[in-house]
PDB file of C-alpha atoms in Angstrom:
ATOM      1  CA  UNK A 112     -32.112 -56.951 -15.628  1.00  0.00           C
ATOM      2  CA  UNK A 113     -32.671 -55.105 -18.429  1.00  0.00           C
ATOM      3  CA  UNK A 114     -34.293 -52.193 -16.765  1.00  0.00           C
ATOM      4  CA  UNK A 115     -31.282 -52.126 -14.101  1.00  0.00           C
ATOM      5  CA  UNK A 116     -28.470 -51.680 -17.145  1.00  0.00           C
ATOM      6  CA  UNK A 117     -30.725 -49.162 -19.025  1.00  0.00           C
ATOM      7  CA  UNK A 118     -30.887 -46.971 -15.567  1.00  0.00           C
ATOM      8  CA  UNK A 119     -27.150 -47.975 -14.479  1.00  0.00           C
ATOM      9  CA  UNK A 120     -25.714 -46.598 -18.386  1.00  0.00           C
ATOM     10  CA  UNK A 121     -28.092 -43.367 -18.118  1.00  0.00           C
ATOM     11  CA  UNK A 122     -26.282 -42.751 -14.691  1.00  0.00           C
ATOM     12  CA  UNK A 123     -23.263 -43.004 -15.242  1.00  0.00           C
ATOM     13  CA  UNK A 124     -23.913 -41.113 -18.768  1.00  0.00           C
ATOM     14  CA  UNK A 125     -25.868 -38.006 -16.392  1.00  0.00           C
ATOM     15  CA  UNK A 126     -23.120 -38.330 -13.727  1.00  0.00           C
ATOM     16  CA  UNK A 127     -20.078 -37.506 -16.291  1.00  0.00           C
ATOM     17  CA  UNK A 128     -22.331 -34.906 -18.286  1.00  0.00           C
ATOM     18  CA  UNK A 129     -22.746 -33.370 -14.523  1.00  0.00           C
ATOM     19  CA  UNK A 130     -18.857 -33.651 -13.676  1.00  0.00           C
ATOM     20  CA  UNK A 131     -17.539 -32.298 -16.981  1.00  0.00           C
ATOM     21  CA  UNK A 132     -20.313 -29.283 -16.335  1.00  0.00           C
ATOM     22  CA  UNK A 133     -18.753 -28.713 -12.624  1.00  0.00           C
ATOM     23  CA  UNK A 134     -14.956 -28.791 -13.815  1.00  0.00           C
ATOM     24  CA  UNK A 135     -15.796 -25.946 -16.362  1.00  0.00           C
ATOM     25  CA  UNK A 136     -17.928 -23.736 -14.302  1.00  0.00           C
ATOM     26  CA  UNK A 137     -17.111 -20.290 -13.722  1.00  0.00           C
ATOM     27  CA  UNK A 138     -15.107 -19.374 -11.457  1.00  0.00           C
ATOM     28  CA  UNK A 139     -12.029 -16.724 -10.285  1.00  0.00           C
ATOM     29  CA  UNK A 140      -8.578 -17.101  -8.210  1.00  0.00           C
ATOM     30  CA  UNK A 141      -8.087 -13.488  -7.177  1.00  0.00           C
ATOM     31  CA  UNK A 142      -4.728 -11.951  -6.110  1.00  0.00           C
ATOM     32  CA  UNK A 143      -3.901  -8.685  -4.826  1.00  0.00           C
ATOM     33  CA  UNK A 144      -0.157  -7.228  -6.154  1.00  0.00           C
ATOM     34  CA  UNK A 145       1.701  -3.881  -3.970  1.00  0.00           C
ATOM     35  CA  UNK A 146       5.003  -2.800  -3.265  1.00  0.00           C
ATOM     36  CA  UNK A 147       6.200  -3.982   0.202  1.00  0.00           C
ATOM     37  CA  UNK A 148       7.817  -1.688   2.546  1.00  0.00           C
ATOM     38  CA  UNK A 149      11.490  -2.719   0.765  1.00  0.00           C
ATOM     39  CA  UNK A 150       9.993  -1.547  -2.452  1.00  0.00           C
ATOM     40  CA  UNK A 151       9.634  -5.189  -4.029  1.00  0.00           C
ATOM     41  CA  UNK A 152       6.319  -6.052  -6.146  1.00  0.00           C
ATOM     42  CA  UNK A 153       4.184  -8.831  -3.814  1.00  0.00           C
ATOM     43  CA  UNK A 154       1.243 -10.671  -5.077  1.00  0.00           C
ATOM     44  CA  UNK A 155      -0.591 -12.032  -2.168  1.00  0.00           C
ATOM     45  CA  UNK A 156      -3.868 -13.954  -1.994  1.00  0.00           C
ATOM     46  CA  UNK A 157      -5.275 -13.746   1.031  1.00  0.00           C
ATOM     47  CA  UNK A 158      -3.224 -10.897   4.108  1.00  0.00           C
ATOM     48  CA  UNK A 159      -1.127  -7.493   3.334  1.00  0.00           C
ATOM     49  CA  UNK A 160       0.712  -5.538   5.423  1.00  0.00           C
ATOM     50  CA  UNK A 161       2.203  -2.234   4.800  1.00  0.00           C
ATOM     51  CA  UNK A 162       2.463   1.244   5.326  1.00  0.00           C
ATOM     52  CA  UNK A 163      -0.027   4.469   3.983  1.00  0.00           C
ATOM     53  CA  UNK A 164      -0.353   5.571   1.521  1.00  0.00           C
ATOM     54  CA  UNK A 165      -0.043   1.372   0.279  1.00  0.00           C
ATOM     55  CA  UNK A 166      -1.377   1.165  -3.492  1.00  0.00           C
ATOM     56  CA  UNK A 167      -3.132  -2.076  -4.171  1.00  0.00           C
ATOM     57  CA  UNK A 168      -4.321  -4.074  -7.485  1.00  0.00           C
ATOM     58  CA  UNK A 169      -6.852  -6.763  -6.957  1.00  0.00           C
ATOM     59  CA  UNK A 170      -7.422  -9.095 -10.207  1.00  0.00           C
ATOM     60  CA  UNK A 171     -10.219 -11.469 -10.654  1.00  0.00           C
ATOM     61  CA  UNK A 172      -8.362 -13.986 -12.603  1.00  0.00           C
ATOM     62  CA  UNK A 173     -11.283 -15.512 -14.038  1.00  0.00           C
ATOM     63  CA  UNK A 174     -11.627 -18.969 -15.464  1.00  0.00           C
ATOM     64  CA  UNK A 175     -13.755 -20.748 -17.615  1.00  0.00           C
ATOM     65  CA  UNK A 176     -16.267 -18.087 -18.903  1.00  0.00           C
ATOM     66  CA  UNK A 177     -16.564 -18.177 -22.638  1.00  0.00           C
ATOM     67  CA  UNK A 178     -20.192 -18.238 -23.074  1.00  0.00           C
ATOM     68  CA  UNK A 179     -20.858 -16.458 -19.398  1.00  0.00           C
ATOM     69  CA  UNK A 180     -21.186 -12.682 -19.067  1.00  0.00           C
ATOM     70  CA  UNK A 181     -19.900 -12.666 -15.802  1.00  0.00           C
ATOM     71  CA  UNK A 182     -19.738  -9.539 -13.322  1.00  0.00           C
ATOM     72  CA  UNK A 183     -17.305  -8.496 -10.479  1.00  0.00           C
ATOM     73  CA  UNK A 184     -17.995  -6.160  -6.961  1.00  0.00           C
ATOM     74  CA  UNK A 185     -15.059  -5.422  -4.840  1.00  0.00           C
ATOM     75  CA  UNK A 186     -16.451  -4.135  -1.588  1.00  0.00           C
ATOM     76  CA  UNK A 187     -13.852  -2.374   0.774  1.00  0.00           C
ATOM     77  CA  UNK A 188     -14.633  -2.047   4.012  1.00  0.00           C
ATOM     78  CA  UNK A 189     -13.027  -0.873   7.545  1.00  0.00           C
ATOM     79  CA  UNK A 190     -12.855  -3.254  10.221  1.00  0.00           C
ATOM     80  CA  UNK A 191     -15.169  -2.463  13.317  1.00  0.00           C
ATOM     81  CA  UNK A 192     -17.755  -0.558  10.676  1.00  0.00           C
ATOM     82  CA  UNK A 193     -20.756  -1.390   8.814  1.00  0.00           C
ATOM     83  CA  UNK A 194     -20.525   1.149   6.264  1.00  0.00           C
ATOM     84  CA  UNK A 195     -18.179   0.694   3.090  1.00  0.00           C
ATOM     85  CA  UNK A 196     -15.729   2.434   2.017  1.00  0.00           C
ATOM     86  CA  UNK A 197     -16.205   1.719  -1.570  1.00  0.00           C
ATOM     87  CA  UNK A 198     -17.741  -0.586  -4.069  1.00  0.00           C
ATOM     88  CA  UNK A 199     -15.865  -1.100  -7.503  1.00  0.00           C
ATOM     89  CA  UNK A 200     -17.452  -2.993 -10.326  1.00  0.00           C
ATOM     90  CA  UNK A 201     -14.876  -3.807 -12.731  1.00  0.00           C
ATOM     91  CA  UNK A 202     -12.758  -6.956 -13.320  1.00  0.00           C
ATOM     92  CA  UNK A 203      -9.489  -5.688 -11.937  1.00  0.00           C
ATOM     93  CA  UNK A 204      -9.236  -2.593  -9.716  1.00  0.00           C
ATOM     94  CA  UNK A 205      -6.615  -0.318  -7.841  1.00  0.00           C
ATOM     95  CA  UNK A 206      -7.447   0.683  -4.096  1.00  0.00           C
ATOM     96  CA  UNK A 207      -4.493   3.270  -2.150  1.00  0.00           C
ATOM     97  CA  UNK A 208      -5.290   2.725   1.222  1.00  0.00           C
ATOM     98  CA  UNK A 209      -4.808   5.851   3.120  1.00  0.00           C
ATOM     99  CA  UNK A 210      -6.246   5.000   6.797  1.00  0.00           C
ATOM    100  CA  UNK A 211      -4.225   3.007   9.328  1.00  0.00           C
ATOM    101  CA  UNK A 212      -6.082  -0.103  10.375  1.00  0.00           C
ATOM    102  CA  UNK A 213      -7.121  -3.014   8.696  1.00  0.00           C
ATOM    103  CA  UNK A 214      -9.615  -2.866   5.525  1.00  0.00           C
ATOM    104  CA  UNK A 215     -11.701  -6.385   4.350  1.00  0.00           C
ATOM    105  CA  UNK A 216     -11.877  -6.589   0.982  1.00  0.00           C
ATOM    106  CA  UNK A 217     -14.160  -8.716  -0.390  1.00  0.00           C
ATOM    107  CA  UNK A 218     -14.903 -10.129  -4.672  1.00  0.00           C
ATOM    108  CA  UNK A 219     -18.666 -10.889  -5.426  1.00  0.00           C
ATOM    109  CA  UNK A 220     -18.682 -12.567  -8.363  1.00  0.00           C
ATOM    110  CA  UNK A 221     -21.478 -13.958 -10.268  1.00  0.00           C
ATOM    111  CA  UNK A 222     -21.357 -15.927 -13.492  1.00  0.00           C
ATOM    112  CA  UNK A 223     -23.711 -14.476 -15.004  1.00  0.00           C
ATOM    113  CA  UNK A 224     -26.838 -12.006 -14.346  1.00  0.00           C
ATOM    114  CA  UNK A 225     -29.483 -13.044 -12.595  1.00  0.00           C
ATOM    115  CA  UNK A 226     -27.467 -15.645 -10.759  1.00  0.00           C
ATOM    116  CA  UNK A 227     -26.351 -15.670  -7.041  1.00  0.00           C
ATOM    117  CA  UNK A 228     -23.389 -13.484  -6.442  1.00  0.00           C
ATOM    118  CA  UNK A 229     -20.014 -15.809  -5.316  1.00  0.00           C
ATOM    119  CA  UNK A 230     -18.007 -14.909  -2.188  1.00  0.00           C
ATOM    120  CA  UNK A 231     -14.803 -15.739  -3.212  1.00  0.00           C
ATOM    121  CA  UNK A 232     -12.337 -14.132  -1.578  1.00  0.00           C
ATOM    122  CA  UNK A 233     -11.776 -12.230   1.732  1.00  0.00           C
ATOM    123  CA  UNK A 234      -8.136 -10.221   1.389  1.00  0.00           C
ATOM    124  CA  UNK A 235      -7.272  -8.558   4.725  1.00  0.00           C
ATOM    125  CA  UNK A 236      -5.520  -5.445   4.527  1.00  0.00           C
ATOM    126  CA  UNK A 237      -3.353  -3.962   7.304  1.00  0.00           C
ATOM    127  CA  UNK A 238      -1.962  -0.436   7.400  1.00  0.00           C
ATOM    128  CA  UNK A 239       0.278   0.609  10.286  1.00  0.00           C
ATOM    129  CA  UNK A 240       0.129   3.311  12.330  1.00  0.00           C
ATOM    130  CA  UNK A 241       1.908   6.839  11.319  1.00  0.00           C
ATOM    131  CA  UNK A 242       5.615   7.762  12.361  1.00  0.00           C
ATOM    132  CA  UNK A 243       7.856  10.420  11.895  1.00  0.00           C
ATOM    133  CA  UNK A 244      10.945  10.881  13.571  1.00  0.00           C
ATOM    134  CA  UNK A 245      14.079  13.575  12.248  1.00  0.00           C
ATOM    135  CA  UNK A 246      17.351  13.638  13.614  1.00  0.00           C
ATOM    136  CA  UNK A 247      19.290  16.396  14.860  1.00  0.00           C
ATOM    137  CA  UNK A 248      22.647  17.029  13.218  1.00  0.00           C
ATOM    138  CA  UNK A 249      23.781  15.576   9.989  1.00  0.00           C
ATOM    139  CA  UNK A 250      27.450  16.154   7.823  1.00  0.00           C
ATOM    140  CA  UNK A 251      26.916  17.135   4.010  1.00  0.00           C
ATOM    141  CA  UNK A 252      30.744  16.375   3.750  1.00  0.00           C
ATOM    142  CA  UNK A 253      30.653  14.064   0.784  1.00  0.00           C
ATOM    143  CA  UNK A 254      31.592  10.963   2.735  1.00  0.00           C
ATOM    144  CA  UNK A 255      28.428   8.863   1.884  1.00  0.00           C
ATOM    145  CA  UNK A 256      27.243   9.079   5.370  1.00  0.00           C
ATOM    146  CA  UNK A 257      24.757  11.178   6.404  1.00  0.00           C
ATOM    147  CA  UNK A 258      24.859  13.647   4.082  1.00  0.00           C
ATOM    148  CA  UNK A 259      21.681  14.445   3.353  1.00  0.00           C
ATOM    149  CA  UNK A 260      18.996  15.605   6.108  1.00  0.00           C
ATOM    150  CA  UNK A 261      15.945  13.829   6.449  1.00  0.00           C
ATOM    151  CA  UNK A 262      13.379  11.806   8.217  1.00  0.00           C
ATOM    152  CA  UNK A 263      15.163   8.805  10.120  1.00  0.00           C
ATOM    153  CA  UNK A 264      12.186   7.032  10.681  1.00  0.00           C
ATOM    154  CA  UNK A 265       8.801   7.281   9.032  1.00  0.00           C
ATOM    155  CA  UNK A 266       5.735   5.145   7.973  1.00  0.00           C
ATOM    156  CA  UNK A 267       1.898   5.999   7.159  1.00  0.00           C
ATOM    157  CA  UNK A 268       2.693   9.848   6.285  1.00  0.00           C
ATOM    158  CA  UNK A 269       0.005  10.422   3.684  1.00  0.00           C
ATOM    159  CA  UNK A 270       0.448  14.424   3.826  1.00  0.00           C
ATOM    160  CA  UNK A 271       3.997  16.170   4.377  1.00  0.00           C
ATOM    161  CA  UNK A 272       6.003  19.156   3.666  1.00  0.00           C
ATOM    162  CA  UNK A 273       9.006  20.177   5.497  1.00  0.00           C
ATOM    163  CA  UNK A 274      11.352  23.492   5.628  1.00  0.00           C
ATOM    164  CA  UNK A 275      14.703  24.720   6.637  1.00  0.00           C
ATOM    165  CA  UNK A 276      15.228  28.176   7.547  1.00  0.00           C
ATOM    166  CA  UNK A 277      18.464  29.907   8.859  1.00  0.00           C
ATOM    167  CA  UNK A 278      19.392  32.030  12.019  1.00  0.00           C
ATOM    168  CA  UNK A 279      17.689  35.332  10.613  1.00  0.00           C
ATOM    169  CA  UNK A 280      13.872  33.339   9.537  1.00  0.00           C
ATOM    170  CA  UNK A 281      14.762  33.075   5.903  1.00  0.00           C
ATOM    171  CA  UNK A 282      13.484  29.787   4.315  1.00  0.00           C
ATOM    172  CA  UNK A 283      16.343  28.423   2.090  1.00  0.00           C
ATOM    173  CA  UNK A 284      14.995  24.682   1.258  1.00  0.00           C
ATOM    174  CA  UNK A 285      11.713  22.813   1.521  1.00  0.00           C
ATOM    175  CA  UNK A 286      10.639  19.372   0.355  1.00  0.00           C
ATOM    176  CA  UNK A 287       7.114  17.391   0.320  1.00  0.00           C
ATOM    177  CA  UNK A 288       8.368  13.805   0.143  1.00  0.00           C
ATOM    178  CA  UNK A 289       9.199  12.312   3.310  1.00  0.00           C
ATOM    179  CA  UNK A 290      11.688  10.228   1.490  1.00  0.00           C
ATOM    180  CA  UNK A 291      13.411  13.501   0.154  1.00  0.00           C
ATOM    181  CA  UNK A 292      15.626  16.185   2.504  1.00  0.00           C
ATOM    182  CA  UNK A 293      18.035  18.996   2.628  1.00  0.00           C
ATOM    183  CA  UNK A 294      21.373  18.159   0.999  1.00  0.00           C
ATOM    184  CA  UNK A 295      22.749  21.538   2.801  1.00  0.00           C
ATOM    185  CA  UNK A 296      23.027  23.996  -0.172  1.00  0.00           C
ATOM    186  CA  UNK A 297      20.987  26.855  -0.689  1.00  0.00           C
ATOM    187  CA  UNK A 298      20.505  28.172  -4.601  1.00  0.00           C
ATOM    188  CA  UNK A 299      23.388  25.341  -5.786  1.00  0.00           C
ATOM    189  CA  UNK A 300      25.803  26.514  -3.294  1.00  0.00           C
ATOM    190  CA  UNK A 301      26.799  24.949   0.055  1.00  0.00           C
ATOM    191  CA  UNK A 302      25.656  27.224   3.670  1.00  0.00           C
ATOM    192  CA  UNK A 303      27.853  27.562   6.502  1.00  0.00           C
ATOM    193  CA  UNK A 304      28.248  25.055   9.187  1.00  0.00           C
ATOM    194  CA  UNK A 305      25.662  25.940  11.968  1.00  0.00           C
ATOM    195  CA  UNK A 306      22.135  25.665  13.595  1.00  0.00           C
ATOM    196  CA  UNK A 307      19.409  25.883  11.162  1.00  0.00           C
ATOM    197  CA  UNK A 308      15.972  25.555  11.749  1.00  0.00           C
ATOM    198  CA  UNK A 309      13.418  22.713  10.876  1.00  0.00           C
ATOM    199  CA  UNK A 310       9.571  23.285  10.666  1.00  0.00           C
ATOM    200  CA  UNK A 311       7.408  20.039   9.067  1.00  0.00           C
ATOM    201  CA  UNK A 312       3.778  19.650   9.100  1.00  0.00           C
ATOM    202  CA  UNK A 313       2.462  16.484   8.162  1.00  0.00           C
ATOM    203  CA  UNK A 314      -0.105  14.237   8.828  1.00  0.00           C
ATOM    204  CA  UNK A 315      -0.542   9.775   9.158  1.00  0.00           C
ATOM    205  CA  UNK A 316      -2.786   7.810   8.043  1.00  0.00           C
ATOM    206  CA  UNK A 317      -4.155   6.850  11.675  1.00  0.00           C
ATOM    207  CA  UNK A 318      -5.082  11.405  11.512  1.00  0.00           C
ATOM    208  CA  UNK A 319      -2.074  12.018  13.992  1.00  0.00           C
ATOM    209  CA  UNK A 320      -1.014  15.141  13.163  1.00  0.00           C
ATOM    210  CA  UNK A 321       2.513  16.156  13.174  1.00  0.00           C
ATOM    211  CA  UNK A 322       4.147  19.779  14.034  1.00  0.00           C
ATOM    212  CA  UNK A 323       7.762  19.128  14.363  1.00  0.00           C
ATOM    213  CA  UNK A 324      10.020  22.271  15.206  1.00  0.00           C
ATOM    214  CA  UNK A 325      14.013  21.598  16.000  1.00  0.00           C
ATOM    215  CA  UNK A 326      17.221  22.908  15.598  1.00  0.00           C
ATOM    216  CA  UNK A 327      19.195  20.968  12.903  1.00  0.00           C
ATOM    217  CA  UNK A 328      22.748  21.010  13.781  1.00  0.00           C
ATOM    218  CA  UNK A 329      25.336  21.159  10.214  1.00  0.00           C
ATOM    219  CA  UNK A 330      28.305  19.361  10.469  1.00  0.00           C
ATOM    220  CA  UNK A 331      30.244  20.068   7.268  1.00  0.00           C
ATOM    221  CA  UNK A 332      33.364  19.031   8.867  1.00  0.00           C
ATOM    222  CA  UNK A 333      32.917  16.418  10.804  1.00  0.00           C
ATOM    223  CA  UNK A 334      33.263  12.472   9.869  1.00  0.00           C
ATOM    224  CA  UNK A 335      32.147   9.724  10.899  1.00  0.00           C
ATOM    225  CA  UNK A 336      34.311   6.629  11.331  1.00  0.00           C
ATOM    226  CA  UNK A 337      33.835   3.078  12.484  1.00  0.00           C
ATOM    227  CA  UNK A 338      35.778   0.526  14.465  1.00  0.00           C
ATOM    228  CA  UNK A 339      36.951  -3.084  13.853  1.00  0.00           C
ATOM    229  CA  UNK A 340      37.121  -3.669  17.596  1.00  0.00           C
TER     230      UNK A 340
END
C-alpha cells in the first residue's frame, strides 16, 4: 500500500512538473499585416489576396522564451516550384511581392539551437494578374467628374510611365504612378480642347507587357449630368 501511494504522489508530482513545462514552452502565433486593395491595414493569419506590387510584414509573435535563444526562417516560395524565392532570418520581416501567382510562406522556428526547427505557419499569398485599361475622353472642367485623365482600371502594374503629347509630337505631361494622370494643363496653364495623344509603357506582375497608344479626346466644355428617373 505503501509502495502504491509513494508511486501514485511521485506521479502526479512528475505529471504537473511535465504540464506546467508544456504550457510555458516556446512557441509563436505569427500574423502577416498589408494594405488591402481599399487601402485599409489587414492583419491576416493564414490567406492574402491583393494586387502587385502588395508589401507584406510577417511577425513571429513569440511567446514564452525568456531563458530560450530562439531563431526564426521565413522561406518564400512560388507555387508549382521547388526553388525559393528567399530565405529571411530575422524575427519580423517585410516581403513586396512583385509576381502574380500565389507565394507559400512558411516560419521555421526553433527554440533554441540545436533543436528541431517548428513548422508553424503556412501563409498563402495570392497576387492577381496585371491590368491596365485608359479611357478615351475626359472633361478638366472643374465639375468633380472626370477631370483628371488616368487609368480606369488597373491592378499588378509593378513598372509604369505614361505621356501626353499634342497634335505637332511635343510631349507636354508625363507621370509614373498609375494612380496619377494628366489634369489637362501644360506648364500651370490649361491646353485647348482637342485630340491629344497617349503613349504608356508599363509592365504587370504576371511579365505582360503593356504598349498602349490612343487618342485622348479633351472635353473642357462638356458636363456630365445624371438622372433621377
Amino acid at each position: 500500500m505503501e509502495i502504491n501511494r509513494f508511486f501514485l504522489t511521485a506521479l502526479t508530482v512528475f505529471l504537473s512538473v511535465w504540464c506546467v513545462a508544456q504550457d510555458n514552452y516556446p512557441y509563436v502565433s505569427p500574423t502577416a499585416t498589408y494594405l488591402n486593395d481599399e487601402g485599409e491595414e489587414t492583419v491576416s493569419t493564414d490567406n492574402i489576396a491583393g494586387q502587385a506590387p502588395l508589401t507584406v510584414t510577417f511577425r513571429a509573435n513569440p511567446h514564452d522564451i525568456d531563458g530560450h535563444s530562439p531563431s526564426y526562417e521565413w522561406h518564400f516560395r512560388m507555387e508549382g516550384e521547388s526553388k525559393e524565392m528567399a530565405v529571411r532570418y530575422e524575427e519580423d520581416t517585410e516581403y513586396t511581392f512583385t509576381l502574380a501567382g500565389t507565394t507559400r510562406v512558411t516560419l521555421f522556428f526553433r527554440p533554441d539551437a540545436g533543436e528541431e526547427a517548428i513548422d508553424s505557419t503556412v501563409f498563402m499569398v495570392t497576387v492577381s494578374e496585371s491590368k491596365l485599361v485608359f479611357p478615351n475622353a475626359f472633361s478638366p472642367n472643374g465639375d468633380q467628374i472626370n477631370d483628371v485623365f488616368k487609368a480606369k482600371e488597373y491592378q499588378s502594374i509593378v513598372e509604369f510611365h505614361a505621356y501626353i503629347f499634342n497634335r505637332w509630337g511635343q510631349k507636354i505631361y508625363d507621370w509614373t504612378d498609375p494612380t496619377g494622370g494628366w489634369d489637362g494643363t501644360y506648364s500651370g496653364k490649361d491646353v485647348k480642347e482637342g485630340v491629344y495623344f497617349l503613349l504608356c509603357k508599363a509592365k504587370g506582375a504576371d511579365g505582360r507587357e503593356y504598349n498602349i497608344k490612343k487618342d485622348v479626346n479633351l472635353l473642357r466644355g462638356y458636363i456630365e449630368t445624371t438622372s433621377d428617373n
